CSV table of N, CA, C and O in Angstrom, one decimal:
chain,number,residue,atom,x,y,z
P,1,ALA,N,-30.8,-5.5,-21.4
P,1,ALA,CA,-30.8,-4.7,-22.6
P,1,ALA,C,-31.3,-5.6,-23.8
P,1,ALA,O,-32.0,-5.1,-24.7
P,2,GLN,N,-31.1,-6.9,-23.8
P,2,GLN,CA,-31.5,-7.7,-24.8
P,2,GLN,C,-33.0,-7.8,-24.9
P,2,GLN,O,-33.6,-7.8,-25.9
P,3,ARG,N,-33.7,-7.8,-23.7
P,3,ARG,CA,-35.1,-7.8,-23.6
P,3,ARG,C,-35.7,-6.5,-24.3
P,3,ARG,O,-36.7,-6.6,-25.0
P,4,ILE,N,-35.1,-5.4,-24.2
P,4,ILE,CA,-35.6,-4.2,-24.8
P,4,ILE,C,-35.2,-4.1,-26.3
P,4,ILE,O,-36.0,-3.7,-27.1
P,5,LEU,N,-33.9,-4.4,-26.6
P,5,LEU,CA,-33.4,-4.2,-28.0
P,5,LEU,C,-33.7,-5.4,-28.9
P,5,LEU,O,-33.4,-5.3,-30.1
P,6,GLY,N,-34.1,-6.5,-28.4
P,6,GLY,CA,-34.4,-7.7,-29.2
P,6,GLY,C,-33.3,-8.7,-29.3
P,6,GLY,O,-32.2,-8.6,-28.7
P,7,ASP,N,-33.6,-9.8,-30.1
P,7,ASP,CA,-32.6,-10.9,-30.2
P,7,ASP,C,-31.3,-10.6,-30.9
P,7,ASP,O,-30.4,-11.3,-30.7
P,8,ARG,N,-31.3,-9.6,-31.8
P,8,ARG,CA,-30.1,-9.3,-32.6
P,8,ARG,C,-29.1,-8.5,-31.8
P,8,ARG,O,-28.0,-8.3,-32.2
P,9,TRP,N,-29.5,-8.0,-30.6
P,9,TRP,CA,-28.6,-7.2,-29.8
P,9,TRP,C,-27.4,-8.0,-29.2
P,9,TRP,O,-27.7,-9.1,-28.8
P,10,LYS,N,-26.2,-7.5,-29.3
P,10,LYS,CA,-25.1,-8.2,-28.7
P,10,LYS,C,-24.3,-7.2,-28.0
P,10,LYS,O,-24.1,-6.0,-28.5
P,11,PRO,N,-23.8,-7.5,-26.8
P,11,PRO,CA,-22.9,-6.5,-26.1
P,11,PRO,C,-21.6,-6.3,-26.9
P,11,PRO,O,-21.2,-7.2,-27.6
P,12,ARG,N,-21.0,-5.1,-26.7
P,12,ARG,CA,-19.7,-4.9,-27.3
P,12,ARG,C,-18.7,-5.8,-26.8
P,12,ARG,O,-18.7,-6.1,-25.6
P,13,SER,N,-17.8,-6.2,-27.7
P,13,SER,CA,-16.8,-7.2,-27.3
P,13,SER,C,-15.5,-6.6,-27.0
P,13,SER,O,-14.9,-5.9,-27.9
P,14,ASN,N,-14.9,-6.8,-25.9
P,14,ASN,CA,-13.6,-6.3,-25.6
P,14,ASN,C,-12.5,-7.1,-26.4
P,14,ASN,O,-11.5,-6.6,-26.7
P,15,ALA,N,-12.9,-8.4,-26.7
P,15,ALA,CA,-12.0,-9.2,-27.5
P,15,ALA,C,-11.7,-8.6,-28.9
P,15,ALA,O,-10.6,-8.6,-29.4
P,16,ALA,N,-12.7,-8.0,-29.5
P,16,ALA,CA,-12.6,-7.4,-30.8
P,16,ALA,C,-11.6,-6.2,-30.7
P,16,ALA,O,-10.8,-5.9,-31.5
P,17,LEU,N,-11.8,-5.4,-29.6
P,17,LEU,CA,-10.9,-4.3,-29.4
P,17,LEU,C,-9.4,-4.8,-29.2
P,17,LEU,O,-8.5,-4.2,-29.7
P,18,GLN,N,-9.3,-5.8,-28.4
P,18,GLN,CA,-7.9,-6.4,-28.2
P,18,GLN,C,-7.3,-6.9,-29.6
P,18,GLN,O,-6.1,-6.7,-29.8
P,19,GLU,N,-8.1,-7.4,-30.5
P,19,GLU,CA,-7.6,-7.8,-31.8
P,19,GLU,C,-7.2,-6.6,-32.6
P,19,GLU,O,-6.1,-6.6,-33.2
P,20,LEU,N,-7.9,-5.5,-32.5
P,20,LEU,CA,-7.5,-4.2,-33.2
P,20,LEU,C,-6.2,-3.7,-32.6
P,20,LEU,O,-5.3,-3.3,-33.3
P,21,VAL,N,-6.0,-3.8,-31.3
P,21,VAL,CA,-4.8,-3.3,-30.6
P,21,VAL,C,-3.6,-4.2,-31.1
P,21,VAL,O,-2.6,-3.6,-31.4
P,22,ALA,N,-3.8,-5.5,-31.1
P,22,ALA,CA,-2.7,-6.4,-31.6
P,22,ALA,C,-2.3,-6.1,-33.0
P,22,ALA,O,-1.2,-6.0,-33.3
P,23,GLU,N,-3.3,-5.9,-33.9
P,23,GLU,CA,-3.0,-5.6,-35.3
P,23,GLU,C,-2.3,-4.2,-35.4
P,23,GLU,O,-1.4,-4.1,-36.2
P,24,ALA,N,-2.8,-3.2,-34.6
P,24,ALA,CA,-2.1,-1.9,-34.7
P,24,ALA,C,-0.7,-2.0,-34.2
P,24,ALA,O,0.2,-1.3,-34.7
P,25,CYS,N,-0.5,-2.7,-33.1
P,25,CYS,CA,0.9,-2.9,-32.6
P,25,CYS,C,1.8,-3.4,-33.7
P,25,CYS,O,2.9,-2.9,-33.9
P,26,ALA,N,1.4,-4.5,-34.4
P,26,ALA,CA,2.2,-5.0,-35.5
P,26,ALA,C,2.3,-4.1,-36.6
P,26,ALA,O,3.4,-3.9,-37.2
P,27,ARG,N,1.3,-3.4,-37.0
P,27,ARG,CA,1.3,-2.5,-38.1
P,27,ARG,C,2.1,-1.3,-37.9
P,27,ARG,O,2.8,-0.8,-38.8
P,28,PHE,N,2.1,-0.7,-36.7
P,28,PHE,CA,2.8,0.6,-36.4
P,28,PHE,C,4.0,0.4,-35.6
P,28,PHE,O,4.6,1.4,-35.2
P,29,GLY,N,4.4,-0.8,-35.2
P,29,GLY,CA,5.6,-1.0,-34.4
P,29,GLY,C,5.6,-0.4,-33.0
P,29,GLY,O,6.6,0.2,-32.6
P,30,ALA,N,4.5,-0.6,-32.4
P,30,ALA,CA,4.3,-0.1,-31.0
P,30,ALA,C,3.9,-1.3,-30.1
P,30,ALA,O,3.5,-2.3,-30.6
P,31,THR,N,3.9,-1.1,-28.8
P,31,THR,CA,3.5,-2.1,-27.9
P,31,THR,C,2.2,-1.6,-27.3
P,31,THR,O,1.9,-0.4,-27.3
P,32,GLU,N,1.5,-2.5,-26.6
P,32,GLU,CA,0.2,-2.1,-25.9
P,32,GLU,C,0.6,-1.1,-24.8
P,32,GLU,O,-0.1,-0.1,-24.5
P,33,GLY,N,1.7,-1.3,-24.2
P,33,GLY,CA,2.2,-0.4,-23.1
P,33,GLY,C,2.4,1.0,-23.7
P,33,GLY,O,2.1,2.0,-23.1
P,34,ASP,N,3.0,1.1,-24.9
P,34,ASP,CA,3.2,2.4,-25.6
P,34,ASP,C,1.9,3.1,-25.8
P,34,ASP,O,1.7,4.3,-25.6
P,35,LEU,N,0.9,2.3,-26.3
P,35,LEU,CA,-0.4,2.9,-26.6
P,35,LEU,C,-1.1,3.4,-25.3
P,35,LEU,O,-1.8,4.4,-25.4
P,36,ARG,N,-0.9,2.8,-24.2
P,36,ARG,CA,-1.5,3.3,-22.9
P,36,ARG,C,-0.7,4.3,-22.2
P,36,ARG,O,-1.1,4.9,-21.3
P,37,SER,N,0.5,4.6,-22.7
P,37,SER,CA,1.4,5.5,-22.1
P,37,SER,C,1.1,6.9,-22.6
P,37,SER,O,0.3,7.1,-23.5
P,38,PRO,N,1.7,8.0,-21.9
P,38,PRO,CA,1.4,9.3,-22.4
P,38,PRO,C,2.3,9.7,-23.6
P,38,PRO,O,2.3,10.9,-24.1
P,39,SER,N,2.9,8.7,-24.3
P,39,SER,CA,3.8,9.0,-25.4
P,39,SER,C,3.1,9.7,-26.5
P,39,SER,O,1.9,9.4,-26.8
P,40,ARG,N,3.8,10.6,-27.1
P,40,ARG,CA,3.3,11.4,-28.3
P,40,ARG,C,4.1,11.1,-29.5
P,40,ARG,O,4.1,11.8,-30.5
P,41,LEU,N,4.8,10.0,-29.5
P,41,LEU,CA,5.6,9.5,-30.7
P,41,LEU,C,4.6,9.3,-31.9
P,41,LEU,O,3.5,8.8,-31.7
P,42,ARG,N,5.1,9.7,-33.1
P,42,ARG,CA,4.2,9.6,-34.2
P,42,ARG,C,3.6,8.2,-34.5
P,42,ARG,O,2.4,8.1,-34.7
P,43,ASN,N,4.4,7.2,-34.3
P,43,ASN,CA,3.8,5.8,-34.6
P,43,ASN,C,2.8,5.5,-33.5
P,43,ASN,O,1.8,4.8,-33.9
P,44,VAL,N,3.0,5.9,-32.3
P,44,VAL,CA,2.0,5.6,-31.2
P,44,VAL,C,0.7,6.4,-31.5
P,44,VAL,O,-0.4,5.8,-31.4
P,45,VAL,N,0.8,7.6,-31.8
P,45,VAL,CA,-0.4,8.5,-32.1
P,45,VAL,C,-1.1,7.9,-33.3
P,45,VAL,O,-2.4,7.8,-33.3
P,46,ARG,N,-0.4,7.5,-34.3
P,46,ARG,CA,-1.1,6.9,-35.5
P,46,ARG,C,-1.8,5.6,-35.2
P,46,ARG,O,-2.9,5.3,-35.6
P,47,ALA,N,-1.1,4.8,-34.3
P,47,ALA,CA,-1.7,3.5,-33.9
P,47,ALA,C,-3.0,3.8,-33.1
P,47,ALA,O,-4.0,3.1,-33.4
P,48,ARG,N,-3.0,4.7,-32.2
P,48,ARG,CA,-4.2,5.0,-31.4
P,48,ARG,C,-5.3,5.5,-32.3
P,48,ARG,O,-6.5,5.1,-32.1
P,49,THR,N,-4.9,6.4,-33.2
P,49,THR,CA,-5.9,6.9,-34.1
P,49,THR,C,-6.5,5.9,-35.0
P,49,THR,O,-7.8,5.8,-35.2
P,50,TRP,N,-5.7,5.0,-35.5
P,50,TRP,CA,-6.2,3.9,-36.4
P,50,TRP,C,-7.2,3.0,-35.6
P,50,TRP,O,-8.2,2.6,-36.1
P,51,ILE,N,-6.8,2.7,-34.4
P,51,ILE,CA,-7.6,1.8,-33.5
P,51,ILE,C,-9.0,2.5,-33.3
P,51,ILE,O,-10.0,1.9,-33.4
P,52,ALA,N,-8.9,3.8,-32.9
P,52,ALA,CA,-10.2,4.5,-32.7
P,52,ALA,C,-11.1,4.5,-33.9
P,52,ALA,O,-12.3,4.3,-33.8
P,53,GLU,N,-10.5,4.8,-35.0
P,53,GLU,CA,-11.3,4.9,-36.3
P,53,GLU,C,-11.9,3.5,-36.6
P,53,GLU,O,-13.1,3.5,-36.9
P,54,GLN,N,-11.1,2.5,-36.5
P,54,GLN,CA,-11.6,1.1,-36.8
P,54,GLN,C,-12.7,0.7,-35.8
P,54,GLN,O,-13.7,0.2,-36.2
P,55,ALA,N,-12.4,0.9,-34.6
P,55,ALA,CA,-13.4,0.5,-33.5
P,55,ALA,C,-14.7,1.3,-33.6
P,55,ALA,O,-15.8,0.7,-33.4
P,56,ILE,N,-14.7,2.5,-33.8
P,56,ILE,CA,-15.9,3.3,-33.9
P,56,ILE,C,-16.7,3.0,-35.2
P,56,ILE,O,-17.9,2.8,-35.1
P,57,CYS,N,-16.0,2.9,-36.3
P,57,CYS,CA,-16.7,2.5,-37.5
P,57,CYS,C,-17.3,1.1,-37.5
P,57,CYS,O,-18.4,0.9,-38.0
P,58,ALA,N,-16.7,0.2,-36.8
P,58,ALA,CA,-17.2,-1.2,-36.7
P,58,ALA,C,-18.2,-1.3,-35.5
P,58,ALA,O,-18.8,-2.4,-35.3
P,59,GLY,N,-18.4,-0.3,-34.7
P,59,GLY,CA,-19.3,-0.3,-33.6
P,59,GLY,C,-18.8,-1.2,-32.4
P,59,GLY,O,-19.5,-1.6,-31.6
P,60,ILE,N,-17.4,-1.3,-32.4
P,60,ILE,CA,-16.8,-2.1,-31.3
P,60,ILE,C,-16.7,-1.3,-30.1
P,60,ILE,O,-16.8,-1.9,-29.0
P,61,ALA,N,-16.5,0.0,-30.2
P,61,ALA,CA,-16.2,0.8,-29.0
P,61,ALA,C,-16.7,2.3,-29.3
P,61,ALA,O,-16.8,2.7,-30.5
P,62,THR,N,-16.8,3.0,-28.3
P,62,THR,CA,-17.2,4.4,-28.4
P,62,THR,C,-15.9,5.3,-28.1
P,62,THR,O,-14.9,4.7,-27.6
P,63,VAL,N,-16.0,6.5,-28.4
P,63,VAL,CA,-14.8,7.4,-28.1
P,63,VAL,C,-14.5,7.4,-26.7
P,63,VAL,O,-13.4,7.3,-26.3
P,64,ALA,N,-15.6,7.4,-25.8
P,64,ALA,CA,-15.3,7.4,-24.4
P,64,ALA,C,-14.6,6.1,-23.9
P,64,ALA,O,-13.7,6.2,-23.1
P,65,SER,N,-15.0,5.0,-24.4
P,65,SER,CA,-14.4,3.7,-24.0
P,65,SER,C,-13.0,3.6,-24.5
P,65,SER,O,-12.1,3.1,-23.8
P,66,ILE,N,-12.7,4.1,-25.7
P,66,ILE,CA,-11.3,4.1,-26.2
P,66,ILE,C,-10.5,5.1,-25.4
P,66,ILE,O,-9.3,4.7,-25.1
P,67,ALA,N,-11.0,6.2,-25.1
P,67,ALA,CA,-10.2,7.2,-24.2
P,67,ALA,C,-9.9,6.5,-22.9
P,67,ALA,O,-8.7,6.7,-22.4
P,68,ARG,N,-10.8,5.8,-22.3
P,68,ARG,CA,-10.5,5.2,-21.0
P,68,ARG,C,-9.5,4.1,-21.2
P,68,ARG,O,-8.5,3.9,-20.4
P,69,TYR,N,-9.6,3.3,-22.3
P,69,TYR,CA,-8.6,2.2,-22.5
P,69,TYR,C,-7.2,2.8,-22.7
P,69,TYR,O,-6.2,2.2,-22.2
P,70,PHE,N,-7.0,3.9,-23.4
P,70,PHE,CA,-5.7,4.5,-23.6
P,70,PHE,C,-5.3,5.5,-22.5
P,70,PHE,O,-4.3,6.2,-22.7
P,71,ASN,N,-6.1,5.7,-21.5
P,71,ASN,CA,-5.8,6.7,-20.5
P,71,ASN,C,-5.7,8.1,-21.1
P,71,ASN,O,-4.7,8.9,-20.7
P,72,ARG,N,-6.6,8.5,-22.0
P,72,ARG,CA,-6.6,9.8,-22.7
P,72,ARG,C,-7.9,10.5,-22.4
P,72,ARG,O,-8.9,9.8,-22.1
P,73,ASP,N,-7.9,11.8,-22.7
P,73,ASP,CA,-9.2,12.5,-22.7
P,73,ASP,C,-9.9,12.2,-24.0
P,73,ASP,O,-9.3,12.0,-25.1
P,74,GLN,N,-11.3,12.2,-24.0
P,74,GLN,CA,-12.1,12.0,-25.2
P,74,GLN,C,-11.7,13.1,-26.2
P,74,GLN,O,-11.6,12.7,-27.4
P,75,SER,N,-11.5,14.3,-25.8
P,75,SER,CA,-11.1,15.3,-26.7
P,75,SER,C,-9.8,15.0,-27.5
P,75,SER,O,-9.7,15.4,-28.7
P,76,SER,N,-8.9,14.4,-26.8
P,76,SER,CA,-7.6,14.0,-27.4
P,76,SER,C,-7.8,13.0,-28.5
P,76,SER,O,-7.2,13.1,-29.6
P,77,ILE,N,-8.7,12.0,-28.3
P,77,ILE,CA,-9.0,11.0,-29.3
P,77,ILE,C,-9.7,11.7,-30.5
P,77,ILE,O,-9.4,11.4,-31.6
P,78,ARG,N,-10.7,12.5,-30.2
P,78,ARG,CA,-11.4,13.2,-31.3
P,78,ARG,C,-10.5,14.1,-32.1
P,78,ARG,O,-10.6,14.1,-33.4
P,79,GLN,N,-9.6,14.8,-31.4
P,79,GLN,CA,-8.7,15.7,-32.1
P,79,GLN,C,-7.7,14.9,-33.0
P,79,GLN,O,-7.5,15.2,-34.2
P,80,ALA,N,-7.2,13.8,-32.5
P,80,ALA,CA,-6.3,12.9,-33.3
P,80,ALA,C,-7.1,12.4,-34.6
P,80,ALA,O,-6.5,12.3,-35.6
P,81,MET,N,-8.3,12.1,-34.4
P,81,MET,CA,-9.1,11.5,-35.5
P,81,MET,C,-9.3,12.6,-36.6
P,81,MET,O,-9.5,12.3,-37.8
P,82,ARG,N,-9.3,13.9,-36.2
P,82,ARG,CA,-9.5,15.0,-37.2
P,82,ARG,C,-8.2,15.4,-37.8
P,82,ARG,O,-8.3,16.0,-38.9
P,83,HIS,N,-7.1,15.1,-37.2
P,83,HIS,CA,-5.8,15.6,-37.7
P,83,HIS,C,-5.3,14.8,-38.9
P,83,HIS,O,-5.2,13.6,-38.8
P,84,PRO,N,-5.0,15.4,-40.0
P,84,PRO,CA,-4.6,14.6,-41.2
P,84,PRO,C,-3.3,13.9,-41.1
P,84,PRO,O,-3.1,12.9,-41.7
P,85,LEU,N,-2.4,14.4,-40.3
P,85,LEU,CA,-1.1,13.8,-40.1
P,85,LEU,C,-1.1,12.5,-39.4
P,85,LEU,O,-0.1,11.7,-39.4
P,86,SER,N,-2.2,12.2,-38.7
P,86,SER,CA,-2.2,11.0,-37.9
P,86,SER,C,-2.7,9.8,-38.7
P,86,SER,O,-2.7,8.7,-38.3
P,87,ARG,N,-3.0,10.0,-40.0
P,87,ARG,CA,-3.4,9.0,-40.9
P,87,ARG,C,-2.2,8.3,-41.6
P,87,ARG,O,-1.2,9.0,-41.8
P,88,THR,N,-2.4,7.1,-41.9
P,88,THR,CA,-1.2,6.4,-42.6
P,88,THR,C,-1.4,6.5,-44.1
P,88,THR,O,-2.5,6.7,-44.6
């Protein structure tokens, strides 16, 4: 990919996503296990949504990769991002 996209191309970093997850866990009072679980608790949903928004805006991850990380459907992630109650 670097040959095609040039010297400024960098692969997406899983470490950056892990940093967002750690920050969200501290901010929303959830654990990484909670985020990957089927839980629909408000703080867990808000944490997942916050991570998705931050990761997508920063180019860290795609909706598809976030959905895989959290064991969710892509449509669930998109819906949470559109829902006003999931914002802090």
